[in-house]
Amino acid sequence: MTDSVSSKSLRFRKFRKTGEATLDDFEIVTETHADVPDAHLLVRNIFVSCDPTHRIYLTGEESYVPAFETGGKMPTFIIGEVLKSKLEGHKVGEVVCGFGAWEEYSVLGKEAVLGKCSPDVPLQSNMAVQNPVIGLTAWVGTRRICEISKDKNFVVSGAAGAVGSIACQLGISSGAKVVGICGSDEKCAWLKSIGCHEAINYKKGHVEAELRKACPDGYDGYFENVGGEISEAVLRNMKRFGKIALCGFISHYNHGAAGGYNMQEVLFRRLTVRGFICLDHFADAPECFGELQELLRAGKLECRAHVVDGHEG
């Protein structure tokens, strides 16, 4: 390869507290990587992840990470091919995953490299099973917080999304009765095909009644991704001493801060509600990624992705 590469990246041009993100919120900047520092890799990004959490970053406000500044890069999980290596244990040509940015090439230090991609796992699937924002989040919420096991009733909102669908399949693999909530009949059909006991299209209404019909005795665990009216319906169907893994509030991200939980239902049902961020659970990553890869190889985990080519997409 040549001694230097030109890399396009998306940078914050302006911040948007409400409303849908647009390409106008970013600027495309070209930079040149002539060399890499010691203990670093130069990686040609094959996949970069776009997740709901990126909408939080675009507010320009402090969240579970410090506020970003205009001109800064959008951080994300990446999978890429090593073009130059000055990091012990890595060689040119191997495919690695780690924390980079929305850019064509990333320079990664040791702390940003999460590992090598398993050659026997489809590369696109690694965007889920080796991605802390997706795979580890789903695993921690299901295994550690909701403690889903055989004969438990488990409900997941945003169930057809990247995190929600893995949470569903982890529950199914444990022998739990899993009910997924999503936004279309097509998504419902897919959730049923991967083993969900029932799938509910919230756009048809009557979510509370449909939840009760699916599991009349209530739910032991709830993986919360969306907030709003859906969560209110779930809370009224939780068992006493049920557990809720509070992952996100997708329904609020374009409208400002999320509204409050119905704490009366939390009190009356003696629920445990725990917010969590994957960054706090890296110690669980080896066990998590090992289980997810095992399920994938056994044909018990399906990862769907929407792939767009290029920054402008």
PDB file of N, CA and C in Angstrom, residues 184-232:
ATOM      1  N   SER A 184     -44.431  -3.326  13.313  1.00  0.00           N
ATOM      2  CA  SER A 184     -45.043  -3.731  12.046  1.00  0.00           C
ATOM      3  C   SER A 184     -45.390  -5.208  12.084  1.00  0.00           C
ATOM      4  N   ASP A 185     -46.304  -5.604  11.215  1.00  0.00           N
ATOM      5  CA  ASP A 185     -46.670  -7.018  11.117  1.00  0.00           C
ATOM      6  C   ASP A 185     -45.504  -7.855  10.593  1.00  0.00           C
ATOM      7  N   GLU A 186     -44.705  -7.265   9.689  1.00  0.00           N
ATOM      8  CA  GLU A 186     -43.556  -7.985   9.142  1.00  0.00           C
ATOM      9  C   GLU A 186     -42.559  -8.300  10.248  1.00  0.00           C
ATOM     10  N   LYS A 187     -42.324  -7.321  11.133  1.00  0.00           N
ATOM     11  CA  LYS A 187     -41.408  -7.550  12.257  1.00  0.00           C
ATOM     12  C   LYS A 187     -41.985  -8.577  13.222  1.00  0.00           C
ATOM     13  N   CYS A 188     -43.292  -8.524  13.431  1.00  0.00           N
ATOM     14  CA  CYS A 188     -43.934  -9.521  14.294  1.00  0.00           C
ATOM     15  C   CYS A 188     -43.733 -10.931  13.744  1.00  0.00           C
ATOM     16  N   ALA A 189     -43.911 -11.072  12.444  1.00  0.00           N
ATOM     17  CA  ALA A 189     -43.743 -12.390  11.819  1.00  0.00           C
ATOM     18  C   ALA A 189     -42.311 -12.891  12.003  1.00  0.00           C
ATOM     19  N   TRP A 190     -41.348 -11.995  11.857  1.00  0.00           N
ATOM     20  CA  TRP A 190     -39.946 -12.400  12.038  1.00  0.00           C
ATOM     21  C   TRP A 190     -39.682 -12.812  13.485  1.00  0.00           C
ATOM     22  N   LEU A 191     -40.199 -12.049  14.436  1.00  0.00           N
ATOM     23  CA  LEU A 191     -39.997 -12.398  15.848  1.00  0.00           C
ATOM     24  C   LEU A 191     -40.602 -13.759  16.171  1.00  0.00           C
ATOM     25  N   LYS A 192     -41.763 -14.043  15.607  1.00  0.00           N
ATOM     26  CA  LYS A 192     -42.365 -15.364  15.826  1.00  0.00           C
ATOM     27  C   LYS A 192     -41.495 -16.462  15.184  1.00  0.00           C
ATOM     28  N   SER A 193     -40.886 -16.140  14.028  1.00  0.00           N
ATOM     29  CA  SER A 193     -40.085 -17.147  13.322  1.00  0.00           C
ATOM     30  C   SER A 193     -38.808 -17.508  14.077  1.00  0.00           C
ATOM     31  N   ILE A 194     -38.309 -16.594  14.907  1.00  0.00           N
ATOM     32  CA  ILE A 194     -37.082 -16.903  15.655  1.00  0.00           C
ATOM     33  C   ILE A 194     -37.386 -17.464  17.039  1.00  0.00           C
ATOM     34  N   GLY A 195     -38.685 -17.631  17.350  1.00  0.00           N
ATOM     35  CA  GLY A 195     -39.028 -18.347  18.567  1.00  0.00           C
ATOM     36  C   GLY A 195     -39.774 -17.584  19.635  1.00  0.00           C
ATOM     37  N   CYS A 196     -40.150 -16.331  19.374  1.00  0.00           N
ATOM     38  CA  CYS A 196     -40.937 -15.599  20.369  1.00  0.00           C
ATOM     39  C   CYS A 196     -42.304 -16.261  20.552  1.00  0.00           C
ATOM     40  N   HIS A 197     -42.755 -16.348  21.782  1.00  0.00           N
ATOM     41  CA  HIS A 197     -44.074 -16.904  22.079  1.00  0.00           C
ATOM     42  C   HIS A 197     -45.163 -16.064  21.431  1.00  0.00           C
ATOM     43  N   GLU A 198     -44.983 -14.758  21.469  1.00  0.00           N
ATOM     44  CA  GLU A 198     -45.950 -13.848  20.854  1.00  0.00           C
ATOM     45  C   GLU A 198     -45.224 -12.566  20.471  1.00  0.00           C
ATOM     46  N   ALA A 199     -45.755 -11.861  19.473  1.00  0.00           N
ATOM     47  CA  ALA A 199     -45.218 -10.568  19.054  1.00  0.00           C
ATOM     48  C   ALA A 199     -46.385  -9.607  18.875  1.00  0.00           C
ATOM     49  N   ILE A 200     -46.203  -8.387  19.374  1.00  0.00           N
ATOM     50  CA  ILE A 200     -47.285  -7.398  19.406  1.00  0.00           C
ATOM     51  C   ILE A 200     -46.887  -6.173  18.589  1.00  0.00           C
ATOM     52  N   ASN A 201     -47.720  -5.819  17.631  1.00  0.00           N
ATOM     53  CA  ASN A 201     -47.540  -4.602  16.832  1.00  0.00           C
ATOM     54  C   ASN A 201     -48.198  -3.450  17.590  1.00  0.00           C
ATOM     55  N   TYR A 202     -47.378  -2.606  18.217  1.00  0.00           N
ATOM     56  CA  TYR A 202     -47.935  -1.541  19.053  1.00  0.00           C
ATOM     57  C   TYR A 202     -48.719  -0.510  18.245  1.00  0.00           C
ATOM     58  N   LYS A 203     -48.462  -0.428  16.938  1.00  0.00           N
ATOM     59  CA  LYS A 203     -49.163   0.557  16.116  1.00  0.00           C
ATOM     60  C   LYS A 203     -50.635   0.202  15.929  1.00  0.00           C
ATOM     61  N   LYS A 204     -51.002  -1.024  16.252  1.00  0.00           N
ATOM     62  CA  LYS A 204     -52.402  -1.427  16.178  1.00  0.00           C
ATOM     63  C   LYS A 204     -53.160  -1.127  17.470  1.00  0.00           C
ATOM     64  N   GLY A 205     -52.432  -0.631  18.484  1.00  0.00           N
ATOM     65  CA  GLY A 205     -53.075  -0.283  19.744  1.00  0.00           C
ATOM     66  C   GLY A 205     -53.332  -1.489  20.627  1.00  0.00           C
ATOM     67  N   HIS A 206     -53.977  -1.225  21.776  1.00  0.00           N
ATOM     68  CA  HIS A 206     -54.379  -2.284  22.726  1.00  0.00           C
ATOM     69  C   HIS A 206     -53.180  -3.086  23.252  1.00  0.00           C
ATOM     70  N   VAL A 207     -52.040  -2.426  23.435  1.00  0.00           N
ATOM     71  CA  VAL A 207     -50.831  -3.128  23.860  1.00  0.00           C
ATOM     72  C   VAL A 207     -51.032  -3.773  25.228  1.00  0.00           C
ATOM     73  N   GLU A 208     -51.645  -3.047  26.151  1.00  0.00           N
ATOM     74  CA  GLU A 208     -51.831  -3.583  27.494  1.00  0.00           C
ATOM     75  C   GLU A 208     -52.663  -4.861  27.470  1.00  0.00           C
ATOM     76  N   ALA A 209     -53.753  -4.856  26.700  1.00  0.00           N
ATOM     77  CA  ALA A 209     -54.615  -6.038  26.615  1.00  0.00           C
ATOM     78  C   ALA A 209     -53.900  -7.194  25.916  1.00  0.00           C
ATOM     79  N   GLU A 210     -53.127  -6.890  24.865  1.00  0.00           N
ATOM     80  CA  GLU A 210     -52.406  -7.942  24.150  1.00  0.00           C
ATOM     81  C   GLU A 210     -51.320  -8.567  25.027  1.00  0.00           C
ATOM     82  N   LEU A 211     -50.671  -7.747  25.848  1.00  0.00           N
ATOM     83  CA  LEU A 211     -49.679  -8.274  26.772  1.00  0.00           C
ATOM     84  C   LEU A 211     -50.319  -9.223  27.785  1.00  0.00           C
ATOM     85  N   ARG A 212     -51.482  -8.824  28.289  1.00  0.00           N
ATOM     86  CA  ARG A 212     -52.185  -9.652  29.277  1.00  0.00           C
ATOM     87  C   ARG A 212     -52.654 -10.960  28.642  1.00  0.00           C
ATOM     88  N   LYS A 213     -53.076 -10.873  27.390  1.00  0.00           N
ATOM     89  CA  LYS A 213     -53.529 -12.072  26.679  1.00  0.00           C
ATOM     90  C   LYS A 213     -52.370 -13.038  26.459  1.00  0.00           C
ATOM     91  N   ALA A 214     -51.197 -12.506  26.134  1.00  0.00           N
ATOM     92  CA  ALA A 214     -50.034 -13.360  25.857  1.00  0.00           C
ATOM     93  C   ALA A 214     -49.530 -14.062  27.115  1.00  0.00           C
ATOM     94  N   CYS A 215     -49.534 -13.361  28.245  1.00  0.00           N
ATOM     95  CA  CYS A 215     -49.078 -13.929  29.526  1.00  0.00           C
ATOM     96  C   CYS A 215     -50.014 -13.443  30.625  1.00  0.00           C
ATOM     97  N   PRO A 216     -51.121 -14.133  30.843  1.00  0.00           N
ATOM     98  CA  PRO A 216     -52.118 -13.670  31.818  1.00  0.00           C
ATOM     99  C   PRO A 216     -51.583 -13.541  33.238  1.00  0.00           C
ATOM    100  N   ASP A 217     -50.551 -14.312  33.586  1.00  0.00           N
ATOM    101  CA  ASP A 217     -50.027 -14.243  34.952  1.00  0.00           C
ATOM    102  C   ASP A 217     -48.934 -13.195  35.119  1.00  0.00           C
ATOM    103  N   GLY A 218     -48.658 -12.417  34.053  1.00  0.00           N
ATOM    104  CA  GLY A 218     -47.723 -11.306  34.154  1.00  0.00           C
ATOM    105  C   GLY A 218     -46.301 -11.650  33.752  1.00  0.00           C
ATOM    106  N   TYR A 219     -45.412 -10.656  33.885  1.00  0.00           N
ATOM    107  CA  TYR A 219     -44.041 -10.778  33.390  1.00  0.00           C
ATOM    108  C   TYR A 219     -43.029 -10.651  34.523  1.00  0.00           C
ATOM    109  N   ASP A 220     -42.047 -11.532  34.478  1.00  0.00           N
ATOM    110  CA  ASP A 220     -40.974 -11.511  35.471  1.00  0.00           C
ATOM    111  C   ASP A 220     -39.915 -10.469  35.126  1.00  0.00           C
ATOM    112  N   GLY A 221     -39.709 -10.245  33.835  1.00  0.00           N
ATOM    113  CA  GLY A 221     -38.669  -9.331  33.404  1.00  0.00           C
ATOM    114  C   GLY A 221     -39.104  -8.502  32.215  1.00  0.00           C
ATOM    115  N   TYR A 222     -38.568  -7.278  32.149  1.00  0.00           N
ATOM    116  CA  TYR A 222     -38.870  -6.368  31.037  1.00  0.00           C
ATOM    117  C   TYR A 222     -37.584  -5.711  30.572  1.00  0.00           C
ATOM    118  N   PHE A 223     -37.260  -5.883  29.297  1.00  0.00           N
ATOM    119  CA  PHE A 223     -36.123  -5.197  28.696  1.00  0.00           C
ATOM    120  C   PHE A 223     -36.655  -3.940  28.030  1.00  0.00           C
ATOM    121  N   GLU A 224     -36.368  -2.799  28.636  1.00  0.00           N
ATOM    122  CA  GLU A 224     -36.941  -1.514  28.247  1.00  0.00           C
ATOM    123  C   GLU A 224     -36.059  -0.783  27.245  1.00  0.00           C
ATOM    124  N   ASN A 225     -36.603  -0.567  26.041  1.00  0.00           N
ATOM    125  CA  ASN A 225     -35.877   0.151  24.997  1.00  0.00           C
ATOM    126  C   ASN A 225     -36.560   1.438  24.540  1.00  0.00           C
ATOM    127  N   VAL A 226     -37.849   1.624  24.833  1.00  0.00           N
ATOM    128  CA  VAL A 226     -38.574   2.684  24.136  1.00  0.00           C
ATOM    129  C   VAL A 226     -39.202   3.759  25.016  1.00  0.00           C
ATOM    130  N   GLY A 227     -39.666   3.417  26.220  1.00  0.00           N
ATOM    131  CA  GLY A 227     -40.350   4.409  27.052  1.00  0.00           C
ATOM    132  C   GLY A 227     -41.774   4.682  26.576  1.00  0.00           C
ATOM    133  N   GLY A 228     -42.366   5.756  27.104  1.00  0.00           N
ATOM    134  CA  GLY A 228     -43.677   6.211  26.655  1.00  0.00           C
ATOM    135  C   GLY A 228     -44.820   5.284  27.022  1.00  0.00           C
ATOM    136  N   GLU A 229     -45.857   5.300  26.186  1.00  0.00           N
ATOM    137  CA  GLU A 229     -47.083   4.548  26.461  1.00  0.00           C
ATOM    138  C   GLU A 229     -46.848   3.044  26.496  1.00  0.00           C
ATOM    139  N   ILE A 230     -45.901   2.573  25.698  1.00  0.00           N
ATOM    140  CA  ILE A 230     -45.616   1.136  25.704  1.00  0.00           C
ATOM    141  C   ILE A 230     -45.143   0.697  27.082  1.00  0.00           C
ATOM    142  N   SER A 231     -44.267   1.471  27.666  1.00  0.00           N
ATOM    143  CA  SER A 231     -43.764   1.120  28.992  1.00  0.00           C
ATOM    144  C   SER A 231     -44.863   1.165  30.047  1.00  0.00           C
ATOM    145  N   GLU A 232     -45.770   2.124  29.919  1.00  0.00           N
ATOM    146  CA  GLU A 232     -46.884   2.192  30.857  1.00  0.00           C
ATOM    147  C   GLU A 232     -47.717   0.918  30.781  1.00  0.00           C
TER     148      GLU A 232
END
